[in-house]
Short mmCIF file of C-alpha atoms in Angstrom, two decimals:
data_model
loop_
_atom_site.label_atom_id
_atom_site.label_comp_id
_atom_site.label_asym_id
_atom_site.label_seq_id
_atom_site.Cartn_x
_atom_site.Cartn_y
_atom_site.Cartn_z
CA MET A 88 95.49 122.40 108.33
CA SER A 89 96.78 120.95 105.03
CA THR A 90 95.44 122.40 101.80
CA HIS A 91 96.72 119.49 99.73
CA PRO A 92 94.03 117.24 98.21
CA THR A 93 93.47 113.97 100.04
CA GLY A 94 94.29 110.64 98.46
CA GLY A 95 90.62 110.05 97.74
CA ALA A 96 90.31 113.42 96.01
CA ARG A 97 93.38 112.63 93.92
CA LEU A 98 91.95 109.27 92.91
CA ARG A 99 88.66 110.88 91.90
CA SER A 100 90.59 113.37 89.77
CA LEU A 101 92.45 110.52 88.08
CA LEU A 102 89.19 108.73 87.34
CA ASP A 103 87.75 111.89 85.82
CA GLY A 104 90.93 112.49 83.85
CA GLY A 105 91.09 109.29 81.84
CA GLY A 106 91.49 106.44 84.27
CA ILE A 107 94.14 104.58 86.24
CA LEU A 108 96.58 101.77 85.48
CA LEU A 109 96.81 100.29 88.96
CA PRO A 110 99.63 97.95 90.04
CA GLY A 111 99.34 95.96 93.24
CA VAL A 112 101.80 96.08 96.13
CA ALA A 113 102.23 93.77 99.09
CA ASN A 114 104.76 95.84 101.03
CA ALA A 115 106.39 99.25 101.33
CA LEU A 116 109.34 98.47 99.06
CA ALA A 117 107.03 97.47 96.22
CA ALA A 118 105.11 100.72 96.74
CA ARG A 119 108.31 102.74 96.45
CA ILE A 120 109.17 100.97 93.21
CA VAL A 121 105.68 101.66 91.84
CA GLU A 122 106.00 105.34 92.73
CA ASP A 123 109.55 105.55 91.37
CA LEU A 124 108.35 104.19 88.01
CA GLY A 125 105.78 106.95 87.71
CA PHE A 126 102.48 105.21 88.43
CA ASP A 127 99.73 107.41 89.85
CA ALA A 128 98.33 105.05 92.53
CA ALA A 129 98.85 101.62 94.07
CA PHE A 130 96.59 98.75 95.11
CA VAL A 131 97.32 97.12 98.47
CA THR A 132 96.58 93.51 97.68
CA GLY A 133 95.20 91.22 100.34
CA ALA A 134 96.27 88.18 98.35
CA GLY A 135 99.79 89.56 98.05
CA ILE A 136 100.09 90.28 101.77
CA THR A 137 98.70 86.84 102.60
CA ASN A 138 101.15 85.14 100.22
CA THR A 139 104.25 87.13 101.21
CA SER A 140 103.71 87.66 104.93
CA LEU A 141 101.89 84.47 105.90
CA GLY A 142 103.01 82.10 103.15
CA LEU A 143 99.37 81.11 102.68
CA PRO A 144 96.89 81.15 99.78
CA ASP A 145 94.22 83.83 99.37
CA LEU A 146 91.53 82.04 101.37
CA GLY A 147 90.56 84.59 103.99
CA PHE A 148 93.45 84.17 106.43
CA LEU A 149 94.31 87.88 106.71
CA SER A 150 92.91 89.84 109.67
CA LEU A 151 92.00 93.52 109.87
CA PRO A 152 94.85 94.40 112.29
CA GLU A 153 97.38 92.67 110.03
CA LEU A 154 96.05 94.49 106.97
CA ALA A 155 95.98 97.85 108.75
CA ALA A 156 99.59 97.43 109.88
CA HIS A 157 100.69 96.80 106.30
CA VAL A 158 98.69 99.77 104.99
CA THR A 159 100.29 102.01 107.63
CA ALA A 160 103.80 100.93 106.60
CA ILE A 161 103.03 101.38 102.91
CA ALA A 162 101.43 104.80 103.44
CA GLU A 163 104.53 105.91 105.37
CA ALA A 164 106.73 104.92 102.44
CA THR A 165 104.86 106.56 99.57
CA ASP A 166 102.73 109.57 98.71
CA LEU A 167 100.68 107.57 96.21
CA PRO A 168 96.95 107.25 96.90
CA LEU A 169 96.25 103.69 98.05
CA VAL A 170 93.34 101.48 97.05
CA VAL A 171 93.09 98.86 99.80
CA ASP A 172 91.66 95.37 99.40
CA ALA A 173 89.53 94.73 102.50
CA ASP A 174 88.16 91.34 101.40
CA THR A 175 84.60 90.93 102.74
CA GLY A 176 84.92 93.92 105.08
CA PHE A 177 85.82 91.85 108.16
CA GLY A 178 82.26 91.67 109.42
CA ASN A 179 78.66 92.48 108.70
CA ALA A 180 76.95 95.76 107.87
CA VAL A 181 77.14 96.83 111.51
CA THR A 182 80.86 96.20 111.95
CA VAL A 183 82.12 97.13 108.48
CA GLY A 184 82.18 100.78 109.54
CA ARG A 185 85.09 100.03 111.86
CA THR A 186 86.96 98.48 108.94
CA ILE A 187 86.51 101.65 106.92
CA THR A 188 87.65 104.05 109.66
CA THR A 189 90.58 101.78 110.62
CA LEU A 190 91.86 101.61 107.05
CA GLU A 191 91.27 105.32 106.44
CA ARG A 192 93.40 106.13 109.49
CA ALA A 193 96.07 103.74 108.20
CA GLY A 194 96.23 105.62 104.89
CA ALA A 195 93.62 104.19 102.52
CA ALA A 196 92.23 106.50 99.83
CA ALA A 197 89.84 103.85 98.55
CA ILE A 198 88.60 100.64 100.15
CA GLN A 199 87.38 97.57 98.29
CA ILE A 200 84.87 95.15 99.79
CA GLU A 201 83.39 92.09 98.13
CA ASP A 202 80.22 90.03 98.36
CA GLN A 203 81.70 86.59 98.99
CA VAL A 204 80.79 84.58 102.04
CA ASN A 205 83.45 84.50 104.73
CA PRO A 206 86.07 83.06 104.47
CA LYS A 207 86.53 84.39 100.95
CA ARG A 208 88.71 82.95 98.22
CA CYS A 209 90.68 84.41 95.34
CA GLY A 210 88.39 85.49 92.52
CA HIS A 211 90.37 83.36 90.06
CA PHE A 212 89.99 80.18 92.10
CA ASP A 213 86.91 77.98 91.76
CA GLY A 214 84.10 77.57 94.27
CA GLN A 215 83.19 81.14 95.25
CA GLN A 216 79.94 81.65 97.14
CA VAL A 217 78.25 85.01 97.62
CA VAL A 218 76.03 86.54 100.26
CA PRO A 219 72.57 87.88 99.28
CA ALA A 220 72.78 91.09 97.28
CA ALA A 221 70.74 92.95 99.90
CA GLU A 222 73.28 92.03 102.59
CA MET A 223 76.14 93.36 100.50
CA ALA A 224 74.18 96.53 99.69
CA GLN A 225 73.83 97.16 103.41
CA LYS A 226 77.60 96.80 103.82
CA ILE A 227 78.22 99.30 101.03
CA ALA A 228 75.79 101.81 102.51
CA ALA A 229 77.37 101.38 105.94
CA ALA A 230 80.87 101.76 104.48
CA ALA A 231 79.94 104.96 102.64
CA ASP A 232 78.38 106.38 105.79
CA ALA A 233 81.37 105.48 107.99
CA ARG A 234 84.13 107.17 105.98
CA ARG A 235 85.63 110.24 107.61
CA ASP A 236 86.62 111.81 104.28
CA ASP A 237 83.76 112.09 101.80
CA ALA A 238 86.33 111.73 99.00
CA THR A 239 87.36 108.23 100.13
CA LEU A 240 86.08 105.81 97.51
CA ILE A 241 84.16 102.61 98.17
CA VAL A 242 84.93 99.93 95.59
CA ALA A 243 82.25 97.23 95.43
CA ARG A 244 83.36 93.88 94.07
CA THR A 245 81.01 91.06 93.13
CA ASP A 246 82.07 87.44 92.64
CA ALA A 247 78.62 86.43 91.44
CA ARG A 248 79.94 85.63 87.93
CA ALA A 249 81.49 82.44 89.26
CA ALA A 250 78.59 81.53 91.53
CA HIS A 251 75.54 82.51 89.45
CA GLY A 252 76.60 83.77 86.01
CA LEU A 253 77.22 87.09 84.35
CA GLY A 254 73.60 88.27 84.42
CA GLU A 255 73.44 88.04 88.20
CA ALA A 256 76.79 89.79 88.47
CA LEU A 257 75.58 92.71 86.33
CA ASP A 258 72.36 92.96 88.33
CA ARG A 259 74.37 93.09 91.54
CA ALA A 260 76.63 95.79 90.15
CA GLY A 261 73.55 97.95 89.64
CA VAL A 262 72.30 97.28 93.15
CA TYR A 263 75.70 98.12 94.62
CA ALA A 264 75.91 101.35 92.64
CA ASP A 265 72.52 102.37 94.01
CA ALA A 266 73.73 101.54 97.53
CA GLY A 267 76.55 104.07 97.22
CA ALA A 268 79.53 102.32 95.58
CA ASP A 269 81.91 104.72 93.86
CA VAL A 270 83.60 102.07 91.67
CA LEU A 271 82.20 98.74 90.44
CA PHE A 272 84.32 95.59 90.15
CA VAL A 273 82.92 92.43 88.55
CA GLU A 274 85.48 89.73 89.24
CA GLY A 275 86.26 86.60 87.23
CA VAL A 276 85.01 87.82 83.84
CA ARG A 277 85.76 85.12 81.25
CA ASP A 278 86.13 86.64 77.76
CA ARG A 279 86.07 89.79 75.64
CA GLN A 280 82.29 89.70 75.25
CA GLU A 281 81.76 89.53 78.99
CA LEU A 282 84.23 92.35 79.53
CA ALA A 283 82.32 94.49 77.05
CA ALA A 284 79.05 93.78 78.88
CA VAL A 285 80.56 94.74 82.23
CA GLY A 286 82.12 97.88 80.78
CA ALA A 287 78.77 98.98 79.35
CA THR A 288 76.81 98.54 82.57
CA ARG A 289 76.05 101.58 84.72
CA PRO A 290 77.92 104.15 82.59
CA ASP A 291 77.48 106.65 85.42
CA VAL A 292 79.83 104.68 87.72
CA PRO A 293 83.53 103.88 87.01
CA LYS A 294 84.35 100.22 86.46
CA LEU A 295 87.47 98.22 87.34
CA ALA A 296 88.94 95.32 85.35
CA ASN A 297 91.22 92.93 87.22
CA ILE A 298 93.86 91.30 85.02
CA VAL A 299 95.68 88.27 86.44
CA GLU A 300 98.36 86.38 84.53
CA GLY A 301 97.11 82.80 84.48
CA GLY A 302 93.66 83.88 85.69
CA LYS A 303 90.21 83.71 84.14
CA THR A 304 90.05 87.18 82.57
CA PRO A 305 91.79 87.77 79.19
CA MET A 306 94.81 90.07 79.30
CA LEU A 307 93.63 92.81 76.95
CA PRO A 308 95.57 96.07 76.43
CA ARG A 309 94.67 99.00 78.65
CA ALA A 310 93.47 101.02 75.64
CA ASP A 311 90.99 98.29 74.66
CA LEU A 312 89.64 98.06 78.20
CA HIS A 313 89.32 101.83 78.40
CA ARG A 314 87.29 101.86 75.18
CA MET A 315 85.05 99.17 76.68
CA GLY A 316 84.26 101.43 79.62
CA PHE A 317 86.81 100.53 82.30
CA ALA A 318 88.29 103.48 84.19
CA VAL A 319 90.63 101.30 86.29
CA VAL A 320 92.83 98.48 85.00
CA LEU A 321 94.20 96.52 87.94
CA TYR A 322 97.23 94.23 87.92
CA ALA A 323 96.95 93.23 91.56
CA ASN A 324 99.78 90.74 91.76
CA ALA A 325 102.02 91.34 88.73
CA ALA A 326 104.81 92.67 90.97
CA LEU A 327 104.47 89.70 93.29
CA GLN A 328 104.58 87.17 90.46
CA ALA A 329 107.60 88.93 88.97
CA SER A 330 109.40 88.88 92.34
CA ILE A 331 108.71 85.15 92.76
CA GLN A 332 110.21 84.51 89.34
CA GLY A 333 113.21 86.70 90.12
CA MET A 334 113.89 85.04 93.46
CA GLN A 335 113.59 81.57 91.94
CA ASP A 336 115.97 82.43 89.10
CA ALA A 337 118.64 83.93 91.39
CA LEU A 338 118.42 81.27 94.08
CA ARG A 339 118.40 78.46 91.53
CA ARG A 340 121.64 79.87 90.14
CA LEU A 341 123.09 80.08 93.66
CA ARG A 342 122.03 76.50 94.42
CA ASP A 343 123.48 75.10 91.22
CA ASP A 344 126.70 77.16 90.98
CA GLY A 345 127.42 77.83 94.65
CA THR A 346 128.00 81.50 93.80
CA LEU A 347 126.30 84.49 92.25
CA ALA A 348 129.47 85.76 90.61
CA GLY A 349 128.57 86.69 87.07
CA ALA A 350 124.84 86.70 87.85
CA GLY A 351 124.43 90.47 87.88
CA ASP A 352 121.65 90.21 85.32
CA LEU A 353 119.55 88.48 87.99
CA LEU A 354 120.11 91.02 90.76
CA ALA A 355 119.26 94.67 91.31
CA PRO A 356 122.52 96.56 91.94
CA PHE A 357 123.39 97.25 95.58
CA ALA A 358 123.29 101.01 94.91
CA GLU A 359 119.81 100.78 93.40
CA ARG A 360 118.53 98.94 96.46
CA GLN A 361 119.87 101.71 98.72
CA ARG A 362 118.40 104.43 96.48
CA LEU A 363 114.94 102.93 96.68
CA VAL A 364 114.97 102.87 100.48
CA GLY A 365 116.28 106.44 100.76
CA LYS A 366 119.64 105.76 102.36
CA ALA A 367 121.09 109.03 101.03
CA VAL A 368 118.58 110.99 103.12
CA PHE A 369 119.84 109.36 106.32
CA ASP A 370 123.46 109.83 105.31
CA ALA A 371 122.83 113.55 104.74
CA ALA A 372 120.99 113.88 108.05
CA GLU A 373 123.82 112.16 109.89
CA ALA A 374 126.39 114.50 108.34
CA ARG A 375 124.28 117.59 109.07
CA LEU A 376 123.74 116.63 112.68
CA ALA A 377 127.41 115.77 113.17
CA ALA A 378 128.36 119.27 111.98
CA SER A 379 125.91 121.04 114.27
CA SER A 380 125.82 121.55 118.00
CA VAL A 381 122.23 120.34 118.23
CA PRO A 382 121.92 117.08 120.19
CA VAL A 383 120.81 114.11 118.12
CA ALA A 384 117.43 113.61 119.71
CA SER A 385 114.91 113.50 116.86
CA LEU A 386 113.77 110.79 114.50
CA VAL A 387 114.62 111.41 110.85
CA ARG A 388 112.14 110.15 108.31
CA PRO A 389 112.81 110.19 104.54
CA ALA A 390 110.44 112.02 102.26
CA ALA A 391 107.94 109.69 100.60
CA GLY A 392 108.87 108.59 97.13
CA PRO A 393 112.33 107.44 96.04
CA SER A 394 112.70 110.30 93.58
CA ALA A 395 112.46 112.81 96.46
CA ARG A 396 115.28 111.29 98.45
CA GLY A 397 118.19 113.10 96.87
CA ALA A 398 119.73 109.96 95.45
#
C-alpha cells in the first residue's frame, strides 16, 4: 500500500501553505507543460475540453464519460493533483455521488460542481440561471459523502452573481460551506470591490478566484487576490487561449507564404515536442530490451512529468 500522500492531501497542504496558482488544461500535453513549468496543480477545464475536443461552446455539451476519459488520460501523463470541473454534477443529489466516484477513480483530487440549471453555460456568458440553494446544498452534501478519499476536495461554485446579484451569491457561499464544501467559488465577480467582498466571506473556508482574459472579473495580480482572501487563483483557459493564438499565427503564415521556413519563432522546436512527450524514455527502453535476452512482452510507460523522463 502506497505511503505517498494522495492528490487531495497534497492540495490541502498547498492551501494551508499559502495557496495555489492554478492553470487550466484541456488535455494531457497541456498538463505535461504545466508540470514541466513548475506549477503545483492543474485544473481540468470542462470548457477547454468542450472547445478542443468537440469544437463547441461551453453550454453543457460535455458528458460524464467524456470528461472521465480525459481525466484518466491527463492523470496518466502527470503527477500533479488535478482539480476537475464537473459542471452541474451530471445529475441531482441522488446521482451526483456516481460523478464523484467516477472522477476520483479517473484521477481527480478535487471536484468542482456548480449551482446552474442544466444545461449550464460559461460563467462569463450572459443568461445564467441557478437551481434553489437548498438543491445545490444537497448535491454538495451527497458529493462529500460519496468520496472514497476523505482528502478529496469538493469545490462549490455559485453563478448566482449573474442571476440574482452579489448578496445572493455570498449567502449561497455560506450555505454551501455549511453543507460541506471545502473550497468556495463565486463566479462572474465584476470589480475589485466585489472581489474583496467575496474574499472576506467565510474566512474559515478557502476561496477561489477565476480570472478569464476578456471575461467579467478584473485581472488582478495573484498577490492582491491573496491579500483579499483568495487561496486559489484560477486561470482556467489561459493555455487554451494562448494555443489558439499560436495556431492562428503559424497557420496564417503558412497560408500566406506557402511555407514555414523562417518561422521558427512561431513553432516549438521538434526536439522540445519530443522531450515533453517523453520520447527518450521509450528510446532507452527499446535499447535496453534489444540488448537483453528478455522477450519484448511488456508495455513501457514513461514516468509522469517531463522532467522525470531523462531528456
